[in-house]
Tab-separated table of N, CA and C in Angstrom:
chain	number	residue	atom	x	y	z
A	1318	UNK	N	-17.923	36.400	-21.954
A	1318	UNK	CA	-18.343	35.019	-22.067
A	1318	UNK	C	-17.133	34.086	-22.042
A	1319	UNK	N	-16.076	34.490	-22.772
A	1319	UNK	CA	-14.858	33.670	-22.815
A	1319	UNK	C	-14.225	33.595	-21.436
A	1320	UNK	N	-14.284	34.694	-20.687
A	1320	UNK	CA	-13.714	34.718	-19.342
A	1320	UNK	C	-14.487	33.784	-18.416
A	1321	UNK	N	-15.801	33.761	-18.560
A	1321	UNK	CA	-16.626	32.872	-17.739
A	1321	UNK	C	-16.332	31.408	-18.042
A	1322	UNK	N	-16.231	31.067	-19.323
A	1322	UNK	CA	-15.942	29.673	-19.665
A	1322	UNK	C	-14.535	29.278	-19.219
A	1323	UNK	N	-13.581	30.196	-19.262
A	1323	UNK	CA	-12.235	29.912	-18.766
A	1323	UNK	C	-12.261	29.673	-17.262
A	1324	UNK	N	-13.040	30.464	-16.541
A	1324	UNK	CA	-13.150	30.299	-15.092
A	1324	UNK	C	-13.791	28.952	-14.741
A	1325	UNK	N	-14.808	28.570	-15.488
A	1325	UNK	CA	-15.466	27.285	-15.248
A	1325	UNK	C	-14.504	26.142	-15.543
A	1326	UNK	N	-13.752	26.249	-16.628
A	1326	UNK	CA	-12.779	25.223	-16.979
A	1326	UNK	C	-11.719	25.072	-15.900
A	1327	UNK	N	-11.177	26.175	-15.418
A	1327	UNK	CA	-10.165	26.119	-14.364
A	1327	UNK	C	-10.736	25.587	-13.061
A	1328	UNK	N	-11.984	25.923	-12.760
A	1328	UNK	CA	-12.613	25.430	-11.540
A	1328	UNK	C	-12.731	23.913	-11.560
A	1329	UNK	N	-13.253	23.367	-12.660
A	1329	UNK	CA	-13.422	21.916	-12.741
A	1329	UNK	C	-12.088	21.193	-12.848
A	1330	UNK	N	-11.154	21.785	-13.509
A	1330	UNK	CA	-9.833	21.167	-13.631
A	1330	UNK	C	-9.140	21.126	-12.280
A	1331	UNK	N	-9.197	22.205	-11.531
A	1331	UNK	CA	-8.573	22.253	-10.205
A	1331	UNK	C	-9.274	21.341	-9.227
A	1332	UNK	N	-10.594	21.253	-9.297
A	1332	UNK	CA	-11.349	20.410	-8.376
A	1332	UNK	C	-11.056	18.940	-8.568
A	1333	UNK	N	-10.963	18.502	-9.825
A	1333	UNK	CA	-10.713	17.085	-10.068
A	1333	UNK	C	-9.295	16.710	-9.695
A	1334	UNK	N	-8.342	17.616	-9.839
A	1334	UNK	CA	-6.954	17.322	-9.489
A	1334	UNK	C	-6.777	17.140	-7.998
A	1335	UNK	N	-7.459	17.964	-7.197
A	1335	UNK	CA	-7.296	17.843	-5.760
A	1335	UNK	C	-7.970	16.585	-5.223
A	1336	UNK	N	-9.070	16.170	-5.827
A	1336	UNK	CA	-9.732	14.950	-5.377
A	1336	UNK	C	-8.869	13.742	-5.677
A	1337	UNK	N	-8.294	13.692	-6.881
A	1337	UNK	CA	-7.496	12.526	-7.234
A	1337	UNK	C	-6.213	12.475	-6.426
A	1338	UNK	N	-5.629	13.631	-6.099
A	1338	UNK	CA	-4.390	13.616	-5.337
A	1338	UNK	C	-4.640	13.179	-3.897
A	1339	UNK	N	-5.781	13.547	-3.330
A	1339	UNK	CA	-6.045	13.209	-1.944
A	1339	UNK	C	-6.507	11.767	-1.769
A	1340	UNK	N	-7.237	11.228	-2.717
A	1340	UNK	CA	-7.825	9.923	-2.506
A	1340	UNK	C	-7.077	8.752	-3.114
A	1341	UNK	N	-6.026	8.994	-3.875
A	1341	UNK	CA	-5.382	7.912	-4.601
A	1341	UNK	C	-4.082	7.430	-3.985
A	1342	UNK	N	-3.634	7.991	-2.910
A	1342	UNK	CA	-2.377	7.586	-2.286
A	1342	UNK	C	-2.662	6.519	-1.232
A	1343	UNK	N	-3.202	5.420	-1.669
A	1343	UNK	CA	-3.685	4.365	-0.771
A	1343	UNK	C	-2.594	3.822	0.147
A	1344	UNK	N	-1.464	3.427	-0.408
A	1344	UNK	CA	-0.396	2.829	0.384
A	1344	UNK	C	0.254	3.878	1.280
A	1345	UNK	N	0.531	5.046	0.730
A	1345	UNK	CA	1.159	6.119	1.496
A	1345	UNK	C	0.301	6.506	2.696
A	1346	UNK	N	-0.985	6.748	2.456
A	1346	UNK	CA	-1.864	7.164	3.540
A	1346	UNK	C	-2.041	6.070	4.580
A	1347	UNK	N	-2.223	4.845	4.154
A	1347	UNK	CA	-2.395	3.747	5.105
A	1347	UNK	C	-1.159	3.539	5.961
A	1348	UNK	N	0.001	3.545	5.334
A	1348	UNK	CA	1.264	3.338	6.042
A	1348	UNK	C	1.519	4.466	7.037
A	1349	UNK	N	1.370	5.723	6.579
A	1349	UNK	CA	1.644	6.853	7.463
A	1349	UNK	C	0.602	6.992	8.567
A	1350	UNK	N	-0.649	6.616	8.312
A	1350	UNK	CA	-1.664	6.628	9.374
A	1350	UNK	C	-1.276	5.654	10.489
A	1351	UNK	N	-0.845	4.446	10.110
A	1351	UNK	CA	-0.428	3.468	11.119
A	1351	UNK	C	0.813	3.937	11.874
A	1352	UNK	N	1.767	4.530	11.148
A	1352	UNK	CA	2.979	5.054	11.781
A	1352	UNK	C	2.626	6.167	12.761
A	1353	UNK	N	1.779	7.084	12.339
A	1353	UNK	CA	1.369	8.198	13.201
A	1353	UNK	C	0.607	7.687	14.425
A	1354	UNK	N	-0.264	6.710	14.220
A	1354	UNK	CA	-1.009	6.143	15.340
A	1354	UNK	C	-0.103	5.483	16.357
A	1355	UNK	N	0.881	4.752	15.897
A	1355	UNK	CA	1.799	4.099	16.843
A	1355	UNK	C	2.664	5.125	17.561
A	1356	UNK	N	3.046	6.190	16.864
A	1356	UNK	CA	3.856	7.236	17.496
A	1356	UNK	C	3.073	7.998	18.562
A	1357	UNK	N	1.842	8.383	18.238
A	1357	UNK	CA	1.062	9.160	19.200
A	1357	UNK	C	0.621	8.332	20.398
A	1358	UNK	N	0.474	7.024	20.226
A	1358	UNK	CA	0.099	6.197	21.365
A	1358	UNK	C	1.292	5.914	22.279
A	1359	UNK	N	2.492	5.933	21.739
A	1359	UNK	CA	3.675	5.609	22.536
A	1359	UNK	C	4.398	6.836	23.083
A	1360	UNK	N	4.233	7.995	22.450
A	1360	UNK	CA	4.987	9.185	22.854
A	1360	UNK	C	4.058	10.375	23.026
A	1361	UNK	N	4.370	11.181	24.015
A	1361	UNK	CA	3.565	12.373	24.273
A	1361	UNK	C	3.892	13.476	23.277
A	1362	UNK	N	5.174	13.737	23.076
A	1362	UNK	CA	5.593	14.763	22.123
A	1362	UNK	C	6.396	14.114	21.004
A	1363	UNK	N	6.190	14.624	19.792
A	1363	UNK	CA	6.882	14.079	18.631
A	1363	UNK	C	7.942	15.063	18.151
A	1364	UNK	N	9.128	14.544	17.916
A	1364	UNK	CA	10.196	15.334	17.317
A	1364	UNK	C	10.523	14.726	15.960
A	1365	UNK	N	11.056	15.530	15.057
A	1365	UNK	CA	11.420	14.974	13.750
A	1365	UNK	C	12.410	13.810	13.856
A	1366	UNK	N	13.340	13.892	14.786
A	1366	UNK	CA	14.316	12.805	14.948
A	1366	UNK	C	13.636	11.520	15.416
A	1367	UNK	N	12.695	11.649	16.340
A	1367	UNK	CA	11.957	10.483	16.836
A	1367	UNK	C	11.113	9.861	15.724
A	1368	UNK	N	10.440	10.695	14.953
A	1368	UNK	CA	9.604	10.209	13.859
A	1368	UNK	C	10.468	9.514	12.803
A	1369	UNK	N	11.614	10.115	12.484
A	1369	UNK	CA	12.485	9.509	11.481
A	1369	UNK	C	13.044	8.173	11.966
A	1370	UNK	N	13.399	8.089	13.226
A	1370	UNK	CA	13.907	6.822	13.781
A	1370	UNK	C	12.834	5.737	13.719
A	1371	UNK	N	11.608	6.086	14.087
A	1371	UNK	CA	10.502	5.124	14.032
A	1371	UNK	C	10.172	4.748	12.590
A	1372	UNK	N	10.267	5.706	11.676
A	1372	UNK	CA	10.032	5.435	10.260
A	1372	UNK	C	11.054	4.421	9.737
A	1373	UNK	N	12.311	4.597	10.085
A	1373	UNK	CA	13.354	3.672	9.642
A	1373	UNK	C	13.142	2.275	10.220
A	1374	UNK	N	12.732	2.204	11.485
A	1374	UNK	CA	12.473	0.901	12.108
A	1374	UNK	C	11.267	0.216	11.470
A	1375	UNK	N	10.222	0.976	11.191
A	1375	UNK	CA	9.028	0.420	10.571
A	1375	UNK	C	9.333	-0.045	9.150
A	1376	UNK	N	10.127	0.730	8.441
A	1376	UNK	CA	10.468	0.357	7.067
A	1376	UNK	C	11.388	-0.860	7.012
A	1377	UNK	N	12.137	-1.107	8.072
A	1377	UNK	CA	13.037	-2.263	8.091
A	1377	UNK	C	12.254	-3.575	8.047
A	1378	UNK	N	11.026	-3.576	8.571
A	1378	UNK	CA	10.212	-4.793	8.597
A	1378	UNK	C	9.044	-4.748	7.610
A	1379	UNK	N	8.930	-3.654	6.849
A	1379	UNK	CA	7.826	-3.516	5.891
A	1379	UNK	C	7.999	-4.504	4.750
A	1380	UNK	N	6.861	-4.953	4.213
A	1380	UNK	CA	6.875	-5.896	3.106
A	1380	UNK	C	5.926	-5.422	2.016
A	1381	UNK	N	6.139	-5.927	0.825
A	1381	UNK	CA	5.228	-5.664	-0.286
A	1381	UNK	C	5.263	-4.222	-0.742
A	1382	UNK	N	4.080	-3.673	-0.934
A	1382	UNK	CA	3.948	-2.309	-1.448
A	1382	UNK	C	4.477	-1.284	-0.451
A	1383	UNK	N	4.363	-1.579	0.836
A	1383	UNK	CA	4.878	-0.659	1.843
A	1383	UNK	C	6.404	-0.605	1.804
A	1384	UNK	N	7.029	-1.721	1.505
A	1384	UNK	CA	8.478	-1.733	1.340
A	1384	UNK	C	8.882	-0.887	0.141
A	1385	UNK	N	8.098	-0.946	-0.917
A	1385	UNK	CA	8.357	-0.131	-2.101
A	1385	UNK	C	8.207	1.348	-1.756
A	1386	UNK	N	7.198	1.700	-0.950
A	1386	UNK	CA	7.020	3.079	-0.505
A	1386	UNK	C	8.239	3.533	0.293
A	1387	UNK	N	8.722	2.672	1.180
A	1387	UNK	CA	9.907	3.006	1.972
A	1387	UNK	C	11.116	3.238	1.075
A	1388	UNK	N	11.213	2.472	0.015
A	1388	UNK	CA	12.298	2.672	-0.951
A	1388	UNK	C	12.185	4.053	-1.595
A	1389	UNK	N	10.984	4.433	-1.991
A	1389	UNK	CA	10.782	5.745	-2.598
A	1389	UNK	C	11.097	6.875	-1.623
A	1390	UNK	N	10.818	6.639	-0.336
A	1390	UNK	CA	11.091	7.658	0.676
A	1390	UNK	C	12.560	7.693	1.077
A	1391	UNK	N	13.299	6.663	0.730
A	1391	UNK	CA	14.702	6.607	1.105
A	1391	UNK	C	14.917	6.036	2.486
A	1392	UNK	N	13.935	5.333	3.011
A	1392	UNK	CA	14.036	4.783	4.357
A	1392	UNK	C	14.586	3.351	4.351
A	1393	UNK	N	14.881	2.809	3.178
A	1393	UNK	CA	15.517	1.497	3.069
A	1393	UNK	C	17.016	1.679	2.894
A	1394	UNK	N	17.766	0.650	3.227
A	1394	UNK	CA	19.220	0.748	3.115
A	1394	UNK	C	19.684	0.804	1.665
A	1395	UNK	N	18.910	0.259	0.741
A	1395	UNK	CA	19.325	0.225	-0.661
A	1395	UNK	C	18.753	1.375	-1.498
A	1396	UNK	N	18.106	2.337	-0.864
A	1396	UNK	CA	17.500	3.447	-1.602
A	1396	UNK	C	18.570	4.421	-2.088
A	1397	UNK	N	18.349	4.979	-3.258
A	1397	UNK	CA	19.318	5.892	-3.856
A	1397	UNK	C	19.224	7.298	-3.262
A	1398	UNK	N	18.016	7.745	-2.961
A	1398	UNK	CA	17.828	9.084	-2.401
A	1398	UNK	C	17.200	8.965	-1.023
A	1399	UNK	N	17.237	10.052	-0.280
A	1399	UNK	CA	16.673	10.033	1.070
A	1399	UNK	C	15.832	11.294	1.269
A	1400	UNK	N	14.522	11.107	1.345
A	1400	UNK	CA	13.619	12.227	1.584
A	1400	UNK	C	12.787	11.976	2.840
A	1401	UNK	N	13.367	11.293	3.805
A	1401	UNK	CA	12.634	10.987	5.032
A	1401	UNK	C	12.299	12.250	5.818
A	1402	UNK	N	13.079	13.291	5.629
A	1402	UNK	CA	12.779	14.562	6.294
A	1402	UNK	C	11.464	15.155	5.824
A	1403	UNK	N	11.085	14.845	4.603
A	1403	UNK	CA	9.806	15.332	4.071
A	1403	UNK	C	8.622	14.633	4.724
A	1404	UNK	N	8.891	13.557	5.446
A	1404	UNK	CA	7.849	12.855	6.185
A	1404	UNK	C	7.957	13.171	7.669
A	1405	UNK	N	9.172	13.109	8.209
A	1405	UNK	CA	9.341	13.233	9.657
A	1405	UNK	C	9.010	14.629	10.175
A	1406	UNK	N	9.422	15.672	9.472
A	1406	UNK	CA	9.143	17.033	9.933
A	1406	UNK	C	7.635	17.330	9.963
A	1407	UNK	N	6.901	17.104	8.866
A	1407	UNK	CA	5.457	17.383	8.921
A	1407	UNK	C	4.698	16.466	9.887
A	1408	UNK	N	5.100	15.197	9.985
A	1408	UNK	CA	4.413	14.277	10.880
A	1408	UNK	C	4.622	14.691	12.332
A	1409	UNK	N	5.818	15.182	12.652
A	1409	UNK	CA	6.091	15.666	14.008
A	1409	UNK	C	5.285	16.926	14.312
A	1410	UNK	N	4.943	17.678	13.278
A	1410	UNK	CA	4.136	18.900	13.439
A	1410	UNK	C	2.647	18.615	13.322
A	1411	UNK	N	2.271	17.340	13.239
A	1411	UNK	CA	0.874	16.893	13.183
A	1411	UNK	C	0.140	17.374	11.928
A	1412	UNK	N	0.868	17.456	10.818
A	1412	UNK	CA	0.248	17.764	9.528
A	1412	UNK	C	-0.547	16.522	9.107
A	1413	UNK	N	-1.748	16.694	8.570
A	1413	UNK	CA	-2.533	15.520	8.153
A	1413	UNK	C	-1.779	14.649	7.147
A	1414	UNK	N	-1.933	13.350	7.313
A	1414	UNK	CA	-1.238	12.378	6.473
A	1414	UNK	C	-1.570	12.586	5.002
A	1415	UNK	N	-2.817	12.905	4.696
A	1415	UNK	CA	-3.227	13.113	3.310
A	1415	UNK	C	-2.421	14.242	2.666
A	1416	UNK	N	-2.188	15.291	3.431
A	1416	UNK	CA	-1.427	16.442	2.931
A	1416	UNK	C	0.038	16.062	2.707
A	1417	UNK	N	0.602	15.261	3.612
A	1417	UNK	CA	1.991	14.818	3.462
A	1417	UNK	C	2.130	13.987	2.191
A	1418	UNK	N	1.204	13.068	1.981
A	1418	UNK	CA	1.264	12.225	0.783
A	1418	UNK	C	1.086	13.042	-0.481
A	1419	UNK	N	0.244	14.045	-0.420
A	1419	UNK	CA	0.044	14.916	-1.584
A	1419	UNK	C	1.334	15.665	-1.907
A	1420	UNK	N	2.027	16.156	-0.889
A	1420	UNK	CA	3.299	16.852	-1.113
A	1420	UNK	C	4.365	15.894	-1.648
A	1421	UNK	N	4.401	14.687	-1.099
A	1421	UNK	CA	5.362	13.688	-1.585
A	1421	UNK	C	5.083	13.321	-3.032
A	1422	UNK	N	3.815	13.271	-3.384
A	1422	UNK	CA	3.418	12.932	-4.746
A	1422	UNK	C	3.885	13.981	-5.741
A	1423	UNK	N	3.949	15.224	-5.314
A	1423	UNK	CA	4.428	16.261	-6.222
A	1423	UNK	C	5.922	16.105	-6.500
A	1424	UNK	N	6.653	15.476	-5.576
A	1424	UNK	CA	8.080	15.201	-5.794
A	1424	UNK	C	8.293	13.935	-6.616
A	1425	UNK	N	7.524	12.895	-6.299
A	1425	UNK	CA	7.678	11.604	-6.968
A	1425	UNK	C	6.287	11.015	-7.187
A	1426	UNK	N	5.844	10.995	-8.430
A	1426	UNK	CA	4.482	10.547	-8.721
A	1426	UNK	C	4.274	9.061	-8.449
A	1427	UNK	N	5.349	8.288	-8.369
A	1427	UNK	CA	5.219	6.856	-8.115
A	1427	UNK	C	4.648	6.569	-6.725
A	1428	UNK	N	4.808	7.490	-5.803
A	1428	UNK	CA	4.343	7.278	-4.439
A	1428	UNK	C	2.836	7.062	-4.408
A	1429	UNK	N	2.100	7.844	-5.150
A	1429	UNK	CA	0.645	7.705	-5.147
A	1429	UNK	C	0.144	6.688	-6.159
A	1430	UNK	N	1.017	6.112	-6.928
A	1430	UNK	CA	0.604	5.070	-7.857
A	1430	UNK	C	0.608	3.696	-7.208
A	1431	UNK	N	1.167	3.586	-6.011
A	1431	UNK	CA	1.185	2.306	-5.304
A	1431	UNK	C	-0.214	1.963	-4.802
A	1432	UNK	N	-0.627	0.741	-5.035
A	1432	UNK	CA	-1.933	0.242	-4.573
A	1432	UNK	C	-1.713	-1.084	-3.870
A	1433	UNK	N	-2.511	-1.317	-2.840
A	1433	UNK	CA	-2.463	-2.605	-2.154
A	1433	UNK	C	-3.061	-3.672	-3.057
A	1434	UNK	N	-2.581	-4.895	-2.902
A	1434	UNK	CA	-3.161	-6.024	-3.605
A	1434	UNK	C	-4.550	-6.286	-3.023
A	1435	UNK	N	-5.528	-6.660	-3.838
A	1435	UNK	CA	-6.861	-6.930	-3.293
A	1435	UNK	C	-6.817	-8.118	-2.330
A	1436	UNK	N	-7.528	-7.986	-1.227
A	1436	UNK	CA	-7.561	-9.036	-0.215
A	1436	UNK	C	-8.552	-10.120	-0.611
A	1437	UNK	N	-8.160	-11.353	-0.382
A	1437	UNK	CA	-9.052	-12.477	-0.659
A	1437	UNK	C	-10.028	-12.628	0.494
A	1438	UNK	N	-11.278	-12.679	0.181
A	1438	UNK	CA	-12.289	-12.865	1.204
A	1438	UNK	C	-12.963	-14.230	1.064
A	1439	UNK	N	-12.965	-14.754	-0.134
A	1439	UNK	CA	-13.691	-15.993	-0.400
A	1439	UNK	C	-12.745	-17.012	-1.012
A	1440	UNK	N	-12.313	-17.975	-0.215
A	1440	UNK	CA	-11.437	-19.027	-0.716
A	1440	UNK	C	-12.209	-20.307	-1.000
A	1441	UNK	N	-13.520	-20.185	-1.213
A	1441	UNK	CA	-14.302	-21.360	-1.572
A	1441	UNK	C	-13.948	-21.762	-2.996
A	1442	UNK	N	-14.331	-22.944	-3.348
A	1442	UNK	CA	-14.033	-23.455	-4.688
A	1442	UNK	C	-14.633	-22.548	-5.759
A	1443	UNK	N	-15.867	-22.089	-5.539
A	1443	UNK	CA	-16.524	-21.221	-6.526
A	1443	UNK	C	-15.822	-19.873	-6.631
A	1444	UNK	N	-15.402	-19.327	-5.490
A	1444	UNK	CA	-14.707	-18.038	-5.505
A	1444	UNK	C	-13.367	-18.115	-6.208
A	1445	UNK	N	-12.641	-19.198	-5.979
A	1445	UNK	CA	-11.335	-19.353	-6.609
A	1445	UNK	C	-11.445	-19.655	-8.095
A	1446	UNK	N	-12.506	-20.337	-8.503
A	1446	UNK	CA	-12.673	-20.660	-9.926
A	1446	UNK	C	-12.920	-19.416	-10.769
A	1447	UNK	N	-13.335	-18.326	-10.134
A	1447	UNK	CA	-13.574	-17.088	-10.863
A	1447	UNK	C	-12.271	-16.342	-11.172
A	1448	UNK	N	-11.183	-16.716	-10.480
A	1448	UNK	CA	-9.901	-16.050	-10.677
A	1448	UNK	C	-9.150	-16.656	-11.866
A	1449	UNK	N	-8.230	-15.897	-12.401
A	1449	UNK	CA	-7.375	-16.382	-13.477
A	1449	UNK	C	-6.241	-17.203	-12.879
A	1450	UNK	N	-5.616	-18.031	-13.689
A	1450	UNK	CA	-4.519	-18.875	-13.230
A	1450	UNK	C	-3.357	-18.022	-12.719
A	1451	UNK	N	-3.093	-16.903	-13.372
A	1451	UNK	CA	-2.020	-16.013	-12.937
A	1451	UNK	C	-2.302	-15.509	-11.522
A	1452	UNK	N	-3.549	-15.159	-11.244
A	1452	UNK	CA	-3.916	-14.695	-9.911
A	1452	UNK	C	-3.778	-15.819	-8.890
A	1453	UNK	N	-4.123	-17.031	-9.277
A	1453	UNK	CA	-3.963	-18.173	-8.380
A	1453	UNK	C	-2.485	-18.430	-8.087
A	1454	UNK	N	-1.651	-18.311	-9.109
A	1454	UNK	CA	-0.201	-18.448	-8.901
A	1454	UNK	C	0.319	-17.366	-7.967
A	1455	UNK	N	-0.182	-16.140	-8.116
A	1455	UNK	CA	0.252	-15.036	-7.257
A	1455	UNK	C	-0.142	-15.277	-5.808
A	1456	UNK	N	-1.302	-15.866	-5.583
A	1456	UNK	CA	-1.720	-16.194	-4.220
A	1456	UNK	C	-0.729	-17.171	-3.609
A	1457	UNK	N	-0.407	-18.210	-4.342
A	1457	UNK	CA	0.550	-19.204	-3.847
A	1457	UNK	C	1.927	-18.584	-3.627
A	1458	UNK	N	2.358	-17.730	-4.541
A	1458	UNK	CA	3.669	-17.089	-4.401
A	1458	UNK	C	3.718	-16.182	-3.183
A	1459	UNK	N	2.622	-15.484	-2.899
A	1459	UNK	CA	2.606	-14.610	-1.720
A	1459	UNK	C	2.681	-15.410	-0.426
A	1460	UNK	N	2.273	-16.669	-0.472
A	1460	UNK	CA	2.373	-17.556	0.688
A	1460	UNK	C	3.700	-18.292	0.726
A	1461	UNK	N	4.522	-18.137	-0.311
A	1461	UNK	CA	5.779	-18.860	-0.380
A	1461	UNK	C	5.609	-20.295	-0.843
A	1462	UNK	N	4.509	-20.581	-1.488
A	1462	UNK	CA	4.207	-21.930	-1.979
A	1462	UNK	C	4.334	-21.951	-3.494
A	1463	UNK	N	4.467	-23.154	-4.040
A	1463	UNK	CA	4.558	-23.315	-5.482
A	1463	UNK	C	3.822	-24.587	-5.874
A	1464	UNK	N	3.143	-24.540	-6.982
A	1464	UNK	CA	2.413	-25.708	-7.464
A	1464	UNK	C	3.220	-26.338	-8.583
A	1465	UNK	N	4.034	-27.305	-8.227
A	1465	UNK	CA	4.875	-27.985	-9.230
A	1465	UNK	C	4.027	-29.002	-9.993
A	1466	UNK	N	4.099	-28.927	-11.285
A	1466	UNK	CA	3.375	-29.878	-12.122
A	1466	UNK	C	1.905	-29.552	-12.314
A	1467	UNK	N	1.454	-28.396	-11.838
A	1467	UNK	CA	0.052	-28.025	-12.027
A	1467	UNK	C	-0.142	-27.508	-13.454
A	1468	UNK	N	-1.100	-28.073	-14.117
A	1468	UNK	CA	-1.404	-27.644	-15.482
A	1468	UNK	C	-2.810	-27.070	-15.597
A	1469	UNK	N	-3.719	-27.569	-14.798
A	1469	UNK	CA	-5.115	-27.163	-14.882
A	1469	UNK	C	-5.476	-26.251	-13.715
A	1470	UNK	N	-6.474	-25.413	-13.938
A	1470	UNK	CA	-6.915	-24.478	-12.915
A	1470	UNK	C	-7.371	-25.203	-11.652
A	1471	UNK	N	-8.084	-26.335	-11.801
A	1471	UNK	CA	-8.607	-27.037	-10.623
A	1471	UNK	C	-7.480	-27.551	-9.730
A	1472	UNK	N	-6.296	-27.797	-10.293
A	1472	UNK	CA	-5.159	-28.219	-9.475
A	1472	UNK	C	-4.668	-27.065	-8.597
A	1473	UNK	N	-4.629	-25.855	-9.144
A	1473	UNK	CA	-4.263	-24.679	-8.360
A	1473	UNK	C	-5.292	-24.425	-7.264
A	1474	UNK	N	-6.573	-24.542	-7.610
A	1474	UNK	CA	-7.652	-24.302	-6.655
A	1474	UNK	C	-7.563	-25.284	-5.492
A	1475	UNK	N	-7.349	-26.557	-5.782
A	1475	UNK	CA	-7.283	-27.551	-4.711
A	1475	UNK	C	-6.057	-27.332	-3.831
A	1476	UNK	N	-4.921	-26.928	-4.403
A	1476	UNK	CA	-3.732	-26.660	-3.593
A	1476	UNK	C	-3.938	-25.437	-2.707
A	1477	UNK	N	-4.564	-24.392	-3.235
A	1477	UNK	CA	-4.831	-23.200	-2.428
A	1477	UNK	C	-5.746	-23.549	-1.268
A	1478	UNK	N	-6.780	-24.339	-1.515
A	1478	UNK	CA	-7.683	-24.725	-0.439
A	1478	UNK	C	-6.972	-25.604	0.596
A	1479	UNK	N	-6.026	-26.392	0.148
A	1479	UNK	CA	-5.267	-27.251	1.059
A	1479	UNK	C	-4.327	-26.424	1.944
A	1480	UNK	N	-3.691	-25.413	1.378
A	1480	UNK	CA	-2.698	-24.601	2.091
A	1480	UNK	C	-3.297	-23.406	2.821
A	1481	UNK	N	-4.539	-23.043	2.527
A	1481	UNK	CA	-5.154	-21.850	3.106
A	1481	UNK	C	-5.174	-21.847	4.634
A	1482	UNK	N	-5.492	-22.946	5.316
A	1482	UNK	CA	-5.498	-22.887	6.782
A	1482	UNK	C	-4.138	-22.536	7.396
A	1483	UNK	N	-3.070	-22.797	6.688
A	1483	UNK	CA	-1.740	-22.473	7.199
A	1483	UNK	C	-1.393	-21.001	7.050
A	1484	UNK	N	-1.994	-20.324	6.061
A	1484	UNK	CA	-1.577	-18.970	5.716
A	1484	UNK	C	-2.613	-17.888	5.961
A	1485	UNK	N	-3.877	-18.241	6.003
A	1485	UNK	CA	-4.926	-17.244	6.089
A	1485	UNK	C	-5.797	-17.534	7.300
A	1486	UNK	N	-6.120	-16.459	8.024
A	1486	UNK	CA	-7.011	-16.592	9.184
A	1486	UNK	C	-8.253	-15.727	8.962
A	1487	UNK	N	-9.360	-16.141	9.497
A	1487	UNK	CA	-10.631	-15.410	9.417
A	1487	UNK	C	-11.113	-15.227	7.976
A	1488	UNK	N	-10.928	-16.212	7.151
A	1488	UNK	CA	-11.424	-16.164	5.779
A	1488	UNK	C	-12.351	-17.349	5.572
A	1489	UNK	N	-13.448	-17.096	4.868
A	1489	UNK	CA	-14.429	-18.155	4.605
A	1489	UNK	C	-13.859	-19.168	3.630
A	1490	UNK	N	-13.833	-20.443	4.045
A	1490	UNK	CA	-13.304	-21.498	3.173
A	1490	UNK	C	-14.394	-22.232	2.468
């Protein structure tokens, strides 16, 4: 009986670990999927050197969470370590991106802790009023804007609605 309960415990423990490792590497999987797609559309055969060169070029222009991922991979100029070979070799061998991210996560758990910022879909007055002031400030900061002298939430909301056409496309205003 004890052996059966131990087997059940190990089964459920192993199952939940593999699901969380595969589905939680949002930034890693998204970034590497786009990198792999651009490589396979532009080149017939992939070599580790070609993949690493493209990875470095892509990371040079990456921003936000993807730039942080590049730092963790060592593909930025200011990174302390360099593990780009752990990406370029498997990607050149057509290993699934999910598996690459899972292996990278075992080396550095921060890789799978990166999450994209939620995308704004509703910039109407009602949609913005539901957000906190800190979130409204973050929206403005991501656009490179600042609300000087704003004290009330409605001032942030009106500035965001004023600046939205300059920074956001295909969003309901």
